[in-house]
mmCIF file of C-alpha atoms in Angstrom:
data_model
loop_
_atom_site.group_PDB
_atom_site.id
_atom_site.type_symbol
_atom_site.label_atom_id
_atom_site.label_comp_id
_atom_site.label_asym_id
_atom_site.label_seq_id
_atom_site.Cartn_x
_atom_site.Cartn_y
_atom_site.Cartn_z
ATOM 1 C CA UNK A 26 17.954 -15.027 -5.680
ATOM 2 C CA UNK A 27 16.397 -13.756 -2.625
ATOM 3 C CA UNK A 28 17.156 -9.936 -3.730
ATOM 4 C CA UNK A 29 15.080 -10.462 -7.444
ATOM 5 C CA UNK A 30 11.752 -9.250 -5.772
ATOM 6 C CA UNK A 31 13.596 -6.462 -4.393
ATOM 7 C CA UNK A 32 14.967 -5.318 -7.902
ATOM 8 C CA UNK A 33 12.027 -5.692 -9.447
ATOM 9 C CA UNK A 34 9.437 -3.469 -6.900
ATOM 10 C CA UNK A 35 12.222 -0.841 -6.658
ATOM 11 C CA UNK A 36 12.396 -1.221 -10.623
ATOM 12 C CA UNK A 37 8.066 -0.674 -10.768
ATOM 13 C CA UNK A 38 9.002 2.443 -8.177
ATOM 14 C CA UNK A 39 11.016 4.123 -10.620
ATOM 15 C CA UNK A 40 9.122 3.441 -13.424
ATOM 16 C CA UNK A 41 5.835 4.599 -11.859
ATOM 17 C CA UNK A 42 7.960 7.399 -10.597
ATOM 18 C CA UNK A 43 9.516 8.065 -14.044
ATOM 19 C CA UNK A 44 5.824 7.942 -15.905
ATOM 20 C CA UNK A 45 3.857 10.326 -13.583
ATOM 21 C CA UNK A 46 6.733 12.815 -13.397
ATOM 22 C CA UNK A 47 7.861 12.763 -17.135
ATOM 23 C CA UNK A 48 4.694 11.193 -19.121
ATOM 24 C CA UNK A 49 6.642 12.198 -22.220
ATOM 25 C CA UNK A 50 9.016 9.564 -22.343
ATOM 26 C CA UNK A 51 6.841 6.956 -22.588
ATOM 27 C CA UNK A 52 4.763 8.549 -25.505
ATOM 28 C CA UNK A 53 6.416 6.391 -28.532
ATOM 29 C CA UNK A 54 5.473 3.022 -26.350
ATOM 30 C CA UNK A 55 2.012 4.670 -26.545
ATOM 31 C CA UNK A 56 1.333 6.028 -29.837
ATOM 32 C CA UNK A 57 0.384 2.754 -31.626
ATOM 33 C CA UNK A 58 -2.766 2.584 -29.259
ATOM 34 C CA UNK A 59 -4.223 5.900 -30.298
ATOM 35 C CA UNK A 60 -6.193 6.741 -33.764
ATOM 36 C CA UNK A 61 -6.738 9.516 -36.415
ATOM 37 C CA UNK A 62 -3.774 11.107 -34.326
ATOM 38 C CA UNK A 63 -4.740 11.276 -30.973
ATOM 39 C CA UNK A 64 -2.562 12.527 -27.589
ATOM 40 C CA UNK A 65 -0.996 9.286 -26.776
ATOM 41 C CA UNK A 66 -0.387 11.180 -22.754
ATOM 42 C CA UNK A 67 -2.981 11.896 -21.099
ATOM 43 C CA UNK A 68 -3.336 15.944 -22.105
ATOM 44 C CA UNK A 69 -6.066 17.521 -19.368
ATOM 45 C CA UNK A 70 -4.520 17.452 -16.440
ATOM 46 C CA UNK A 71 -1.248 16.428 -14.401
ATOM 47 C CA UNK A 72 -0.959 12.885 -14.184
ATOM 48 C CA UNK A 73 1.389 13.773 -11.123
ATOM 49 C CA UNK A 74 -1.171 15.397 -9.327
ATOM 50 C CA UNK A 75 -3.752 13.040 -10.648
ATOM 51 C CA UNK A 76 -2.035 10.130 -8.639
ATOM 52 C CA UNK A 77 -1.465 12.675 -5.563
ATOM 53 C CA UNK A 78 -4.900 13.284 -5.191
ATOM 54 C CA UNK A 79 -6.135 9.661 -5.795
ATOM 55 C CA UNK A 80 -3.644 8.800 -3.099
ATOM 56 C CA UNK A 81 -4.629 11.629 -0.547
ATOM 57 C CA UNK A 82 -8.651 10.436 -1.025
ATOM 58 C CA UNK A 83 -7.752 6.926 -0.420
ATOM 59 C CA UNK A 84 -5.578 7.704 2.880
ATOM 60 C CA UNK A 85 -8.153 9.966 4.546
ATOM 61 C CA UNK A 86 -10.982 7.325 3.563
ATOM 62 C CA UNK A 87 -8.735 4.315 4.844
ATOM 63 C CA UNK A 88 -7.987 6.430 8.149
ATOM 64 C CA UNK A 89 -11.453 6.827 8.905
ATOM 65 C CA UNK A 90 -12.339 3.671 8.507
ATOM 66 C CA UNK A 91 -9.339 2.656 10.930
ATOM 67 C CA UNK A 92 -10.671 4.678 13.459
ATOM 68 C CA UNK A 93 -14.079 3.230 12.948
ATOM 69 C CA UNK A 94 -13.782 0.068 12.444
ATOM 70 C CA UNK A 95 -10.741 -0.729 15.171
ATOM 71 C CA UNK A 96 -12.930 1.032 17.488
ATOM 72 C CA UNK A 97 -16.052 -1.465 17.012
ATOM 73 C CA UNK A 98 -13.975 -4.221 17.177
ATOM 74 C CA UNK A 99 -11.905 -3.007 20.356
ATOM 75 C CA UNK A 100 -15.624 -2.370 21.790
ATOM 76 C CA UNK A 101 -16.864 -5.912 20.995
ATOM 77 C CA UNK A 102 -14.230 -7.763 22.566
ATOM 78 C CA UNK A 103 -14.921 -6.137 26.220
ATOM 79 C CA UNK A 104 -16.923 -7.730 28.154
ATOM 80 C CA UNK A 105 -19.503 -4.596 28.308
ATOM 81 C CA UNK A 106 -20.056 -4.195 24.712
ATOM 82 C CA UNK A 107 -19.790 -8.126 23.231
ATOM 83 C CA UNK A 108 -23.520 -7.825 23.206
ATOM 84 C CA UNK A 109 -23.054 -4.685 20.318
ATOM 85 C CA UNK A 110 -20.996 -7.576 18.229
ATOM 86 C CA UNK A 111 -24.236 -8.282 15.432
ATOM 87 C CA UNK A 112 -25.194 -4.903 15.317
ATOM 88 C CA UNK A 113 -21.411 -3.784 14.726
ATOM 89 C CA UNK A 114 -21.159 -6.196 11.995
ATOM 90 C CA UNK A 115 -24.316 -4.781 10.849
ATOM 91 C CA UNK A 116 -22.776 -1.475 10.403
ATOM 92 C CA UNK A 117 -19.995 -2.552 8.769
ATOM 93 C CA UNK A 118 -21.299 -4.748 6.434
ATOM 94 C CA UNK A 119 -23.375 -1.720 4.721
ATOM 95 C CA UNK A 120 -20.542 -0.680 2.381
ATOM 96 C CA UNK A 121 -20.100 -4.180 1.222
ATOM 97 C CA UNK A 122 -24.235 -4.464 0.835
ATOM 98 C CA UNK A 123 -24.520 -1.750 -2.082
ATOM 99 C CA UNK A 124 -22.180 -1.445 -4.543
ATOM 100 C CA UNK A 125 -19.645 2.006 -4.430
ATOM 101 C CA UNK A 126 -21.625 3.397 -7.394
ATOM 102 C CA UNK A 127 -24.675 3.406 -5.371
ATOM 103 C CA UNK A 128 -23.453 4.800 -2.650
ATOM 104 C CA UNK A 129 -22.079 7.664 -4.558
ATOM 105 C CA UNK A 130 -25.761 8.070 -6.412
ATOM 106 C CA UNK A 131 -27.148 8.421 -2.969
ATOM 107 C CA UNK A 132 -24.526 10.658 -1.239
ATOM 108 C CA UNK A 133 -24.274 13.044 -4.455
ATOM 109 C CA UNK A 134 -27.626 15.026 -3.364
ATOM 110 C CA UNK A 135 -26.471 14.996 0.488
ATOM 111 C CA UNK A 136 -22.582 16.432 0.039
ATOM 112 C CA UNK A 137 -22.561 17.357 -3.756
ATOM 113 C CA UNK A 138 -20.499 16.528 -6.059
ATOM 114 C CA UNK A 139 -16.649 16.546 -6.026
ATOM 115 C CA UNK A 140 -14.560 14.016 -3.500
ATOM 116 C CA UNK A 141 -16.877 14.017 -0.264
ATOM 117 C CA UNK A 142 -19.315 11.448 -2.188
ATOM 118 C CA UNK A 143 -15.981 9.408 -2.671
ATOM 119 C CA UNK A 144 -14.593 9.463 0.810
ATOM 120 C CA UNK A 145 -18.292 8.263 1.893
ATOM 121 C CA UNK A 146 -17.842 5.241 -0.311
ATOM 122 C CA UNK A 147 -14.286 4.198 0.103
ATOM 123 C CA UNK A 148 -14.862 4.247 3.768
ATOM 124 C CA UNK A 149 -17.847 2.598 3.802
ATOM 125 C CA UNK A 150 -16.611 -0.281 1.716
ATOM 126 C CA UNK A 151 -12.991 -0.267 3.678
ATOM 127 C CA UNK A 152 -14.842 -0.829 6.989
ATOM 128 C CA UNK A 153 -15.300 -5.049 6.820
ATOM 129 C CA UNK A 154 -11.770 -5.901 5.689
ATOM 130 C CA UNK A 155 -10.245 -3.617 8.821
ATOM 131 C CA UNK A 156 -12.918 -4.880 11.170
ATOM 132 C CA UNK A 157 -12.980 -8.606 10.726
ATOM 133 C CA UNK A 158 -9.240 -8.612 10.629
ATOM 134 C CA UNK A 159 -9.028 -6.699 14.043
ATOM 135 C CA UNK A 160 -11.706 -8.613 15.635
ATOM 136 C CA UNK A 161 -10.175 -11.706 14.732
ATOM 137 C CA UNK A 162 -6.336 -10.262 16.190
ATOM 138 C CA UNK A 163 -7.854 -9.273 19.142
ATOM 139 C CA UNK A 164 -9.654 -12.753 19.864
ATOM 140 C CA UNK A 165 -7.063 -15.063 19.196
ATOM 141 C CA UNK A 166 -4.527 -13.596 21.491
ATOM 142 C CA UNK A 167 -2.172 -15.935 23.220
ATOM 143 C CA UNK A 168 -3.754 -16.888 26.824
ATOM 144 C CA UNK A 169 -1.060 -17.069 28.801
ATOM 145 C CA UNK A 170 0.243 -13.622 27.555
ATOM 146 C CA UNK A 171 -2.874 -11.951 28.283
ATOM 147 C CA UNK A 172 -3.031 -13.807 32.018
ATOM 148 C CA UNK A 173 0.699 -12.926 32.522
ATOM 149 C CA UNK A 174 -0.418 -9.277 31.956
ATOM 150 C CA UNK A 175 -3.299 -9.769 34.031
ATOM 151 C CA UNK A 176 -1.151 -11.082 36.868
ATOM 152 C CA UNK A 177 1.446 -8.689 36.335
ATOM 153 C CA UNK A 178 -1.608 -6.181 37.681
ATOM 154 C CA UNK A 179 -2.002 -4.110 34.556
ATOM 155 C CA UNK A 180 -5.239 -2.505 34.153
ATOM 156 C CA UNK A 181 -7.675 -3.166 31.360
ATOM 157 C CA UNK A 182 -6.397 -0.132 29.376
ATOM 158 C CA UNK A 183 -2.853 -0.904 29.645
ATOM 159 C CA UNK A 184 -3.334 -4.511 28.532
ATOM 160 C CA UNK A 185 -5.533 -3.101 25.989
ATOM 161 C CA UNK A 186 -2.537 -0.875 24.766
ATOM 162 C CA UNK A 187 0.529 -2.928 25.680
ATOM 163 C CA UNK A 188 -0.352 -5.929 24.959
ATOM 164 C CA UNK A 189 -3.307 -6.826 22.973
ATOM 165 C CA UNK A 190 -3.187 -3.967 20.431
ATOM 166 C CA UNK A 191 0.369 -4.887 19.633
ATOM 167 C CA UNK A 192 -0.504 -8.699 19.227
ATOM 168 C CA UNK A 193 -3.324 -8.232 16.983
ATOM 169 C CA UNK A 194 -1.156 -5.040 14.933
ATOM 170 C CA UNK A 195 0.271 -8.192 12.398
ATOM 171 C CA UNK A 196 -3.373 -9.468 11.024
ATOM 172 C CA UNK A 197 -4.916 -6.103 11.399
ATOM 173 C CA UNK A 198 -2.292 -4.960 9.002
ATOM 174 C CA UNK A 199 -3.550 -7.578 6.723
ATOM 175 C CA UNK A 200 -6.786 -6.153 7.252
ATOM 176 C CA UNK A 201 -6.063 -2.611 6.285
ATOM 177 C CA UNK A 202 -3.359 -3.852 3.377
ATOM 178 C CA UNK A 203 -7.358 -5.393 1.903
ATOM 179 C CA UNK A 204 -9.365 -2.253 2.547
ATOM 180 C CA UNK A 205 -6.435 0.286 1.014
ATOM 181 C CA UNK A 206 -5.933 -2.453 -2.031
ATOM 182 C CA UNK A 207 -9.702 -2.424 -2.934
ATOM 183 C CA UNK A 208 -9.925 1.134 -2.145
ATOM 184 C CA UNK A 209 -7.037 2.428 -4.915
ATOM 185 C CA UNK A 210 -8.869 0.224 -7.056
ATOM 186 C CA UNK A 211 -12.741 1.729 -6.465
ATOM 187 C CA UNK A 212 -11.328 4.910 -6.652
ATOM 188 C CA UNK A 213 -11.667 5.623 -9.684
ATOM 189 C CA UNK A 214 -14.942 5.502 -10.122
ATOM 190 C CA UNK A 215 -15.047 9.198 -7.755
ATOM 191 C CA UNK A 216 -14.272 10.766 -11.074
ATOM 192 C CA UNK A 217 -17.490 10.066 -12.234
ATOM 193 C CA UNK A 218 -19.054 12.709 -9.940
ATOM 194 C CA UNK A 219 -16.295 14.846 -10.692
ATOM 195 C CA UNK A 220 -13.132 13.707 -7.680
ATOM 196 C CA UNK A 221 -9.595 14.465 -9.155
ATOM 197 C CA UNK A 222 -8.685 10.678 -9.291
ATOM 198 C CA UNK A 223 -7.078 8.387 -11.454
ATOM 199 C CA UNK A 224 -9.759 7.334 -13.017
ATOM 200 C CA UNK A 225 -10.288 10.703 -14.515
ATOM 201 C CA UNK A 226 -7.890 9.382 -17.178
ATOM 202 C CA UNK A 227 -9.099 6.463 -17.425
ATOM 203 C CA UNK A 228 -12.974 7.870 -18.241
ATOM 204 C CA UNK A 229 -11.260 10.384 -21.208
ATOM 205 C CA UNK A 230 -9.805 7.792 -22.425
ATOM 206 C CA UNK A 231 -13.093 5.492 -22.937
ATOM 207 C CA UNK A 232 -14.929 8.874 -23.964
ATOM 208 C CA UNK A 233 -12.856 9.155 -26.544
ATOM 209 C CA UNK A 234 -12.250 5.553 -27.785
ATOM 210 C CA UNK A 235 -8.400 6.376 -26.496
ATOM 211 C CA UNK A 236 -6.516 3.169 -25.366
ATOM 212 C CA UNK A 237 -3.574 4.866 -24.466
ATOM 213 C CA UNK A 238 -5.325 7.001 -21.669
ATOM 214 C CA UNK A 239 -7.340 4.250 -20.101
ATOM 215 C CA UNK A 240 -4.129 2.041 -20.137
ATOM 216 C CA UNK A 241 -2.069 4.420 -18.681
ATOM 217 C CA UNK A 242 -4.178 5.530 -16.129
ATOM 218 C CA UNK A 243 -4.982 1.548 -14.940
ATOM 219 C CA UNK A 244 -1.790 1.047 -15.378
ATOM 220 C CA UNK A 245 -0.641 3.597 -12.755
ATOM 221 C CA UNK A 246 -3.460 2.675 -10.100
ATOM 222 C CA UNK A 247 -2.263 -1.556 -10.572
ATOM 223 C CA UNK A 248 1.638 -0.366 -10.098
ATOM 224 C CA UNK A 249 0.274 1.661 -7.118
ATOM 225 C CA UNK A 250 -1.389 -1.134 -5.933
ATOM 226 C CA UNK A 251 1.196 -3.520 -6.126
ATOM 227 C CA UNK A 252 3.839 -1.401 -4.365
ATOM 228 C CA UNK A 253 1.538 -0.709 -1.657
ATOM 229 C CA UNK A 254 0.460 -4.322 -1.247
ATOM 230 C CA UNK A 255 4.323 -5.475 -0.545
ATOM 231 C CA UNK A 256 4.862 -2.641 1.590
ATOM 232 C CA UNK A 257 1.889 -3.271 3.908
ATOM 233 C CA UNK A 258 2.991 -7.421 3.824
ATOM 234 C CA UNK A 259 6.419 -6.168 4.845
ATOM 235 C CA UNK A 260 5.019 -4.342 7.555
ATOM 236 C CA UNK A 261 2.977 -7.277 8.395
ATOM 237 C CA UNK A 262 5.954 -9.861 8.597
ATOM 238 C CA UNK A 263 8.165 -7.045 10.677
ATOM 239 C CA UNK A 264 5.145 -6.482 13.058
ATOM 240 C CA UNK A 265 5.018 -10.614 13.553
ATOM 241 C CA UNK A 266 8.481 -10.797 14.025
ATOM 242 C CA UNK A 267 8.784 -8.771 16.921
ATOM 243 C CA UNK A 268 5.535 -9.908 18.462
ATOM 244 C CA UNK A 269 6.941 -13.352 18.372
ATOM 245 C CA UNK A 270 4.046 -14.347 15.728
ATOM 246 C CA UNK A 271 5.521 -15.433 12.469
ATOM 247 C CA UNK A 272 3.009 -17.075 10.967
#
C-alpha cells in the first residue's frame, strides 16, 4: 500500500493541472455555489497565468531569502562573525515582527504598487524559517566528519562547501519547504495592492459574495501547497540518504 500516496499526489497533479488549464470542466461542480446566476469560473483573467505568476513571485521571494538568510547563518557559524549571531537574528526576525499586510502598507509608498511590495513581504517573512533551519544544520554537524576534513588538510572554504553545506542541505530543506509553504499561502494577499496572484480570485470572489471564485482560487493555492510540501520532504529524505543522515 506503499504506492497509495503516490496515486493520490500524482492524482491532485492532474487535477490541479486539469482545473487551471480547462476551468470549464469543472463549472457544473461549481454552479450550486453561485447566486442570481453568477460565473461559476473565475471570468477576469487566466487562472493559468494566475497560478504562473503567483508561483514566479513566490520563487524569486523564496530565492532571495535563500541567499540572505543561508548567508547570515554561514557567517555566524565562523569563528569571525559568531559575534553578528543576535543582531542576525535581529534581522531576520523583522518579517515575522509585523504582519505581511503591514509590510505591504509601508512598502506601497517606497516601490508602488504592483508585485515589488509583495516580493518585500514574502521575503521578509521567508527569512526565519530558512535561517534557523540552516543555522541549526550547520551546528550540529557530525565532529568527527568535520575533524576528518580538517585532518584531511582541506581549507575552511572547501570544508565549508564539501562538507558542511552538504550535511546541513537535509534540515535546511526543511527550512525552505516552511518559508515556500507559508509564502504560497501569504501570497495572496499581494493582490490587494494590485500583484497578479491567486488571491486575485479569491478577493472577486468575496467582492462579489461569489463562493465559487474564492473556493476555487484557495483551492488551487492548498493543492499547490500540498504538492510542493511532498516534493520538498522528498528532497529532504533523498538529501539524508546520501549524507548518511536519515533521521
Amino acid at each position: 500500500m506503499k504506492w497509495l500516496p503516490t496515486i493520490a499526489r500524482l492524482a491532485l497533479l492532474a487535477l490541479l493541472v486539469a482545473f487551471v488549464t480547462s476551468p470549464g470542466w469543472f463549472e457544473p461542480l461549481l454552479k450550486p455555489l453561485t447566486e442570481n446566476n453568477a460565473p461559476a469560473i473565475y471570468n477576469q483573467g487566466s487562472l493559468l497565468t494566475l497560478t504562473l505568476l503567483h508561483l514566479r513571485t513566490v520563487a524569486i521571494a523564496t530565492l532571495a531569502a535563500i541567499v540572505v538568510a543561508v548567508g547570515l547563518a554561514i557567517l555566524v557559524t565562523r569563528p569571525f562573525g559568531a559575534e553578528f549571531l543576535p543582531l542576525s537574528r535581529s534581522l531576520v526576525n523583522i518579517g515575522q515582527t509585523f504582519p505581511p499586510v503591514a509590510v505591504l502598507a509601508l512598502a506601497v509608498p517606497a516601490v508602488g504598487f504592483g508585485e515589488k511590495p509583495t516580493l518585500i513581504a514574502l521575503f521578509l517573512y521567508g527569512l526565519l524559517p530558512i535561517f534557523e533551519n540552516a543555522l541549526t544544520g550547520l551546528t550540529t554537524l557530525p565532529a568527527n566528519v568535520v575533524e576528518a576534513a580538517r585532518g584531511a588538510g582541506m581549507t575552511p572554504a572547501q570544508r565549508l562547501v564539501k562538507v558542511e553545506l552538504p550535511l546541513a542541505l537535509p534540515v535546511m530543506l526543511a527550512g525552505v519547504r516552511l518559508s515556500v509553504v507559508i509564502s504560497l499561502a501569504t501570497a495572496t494577499i499581494g493582490s490587494t495592492v494590485a500583484a497578479k496572484t491567486l488571491g486575485e480570485v479569491i478577493i472577486a470572489g468575496l467582492l462579489s459574495n461569489n463562493l465559487a471564485f474564492v473556493l476555487q482560487g484557495g483551492l488551487i493555492v492548498a493543492a499547490i501547497a500540498v504538492l510542493i510540501h511532498d516534493g520538498f520532504l522528498a528532497l529532504e529524505r533523498m538529501a539524508a540518504r546520501r549524507m548518511g543522515r536519515e533521521r
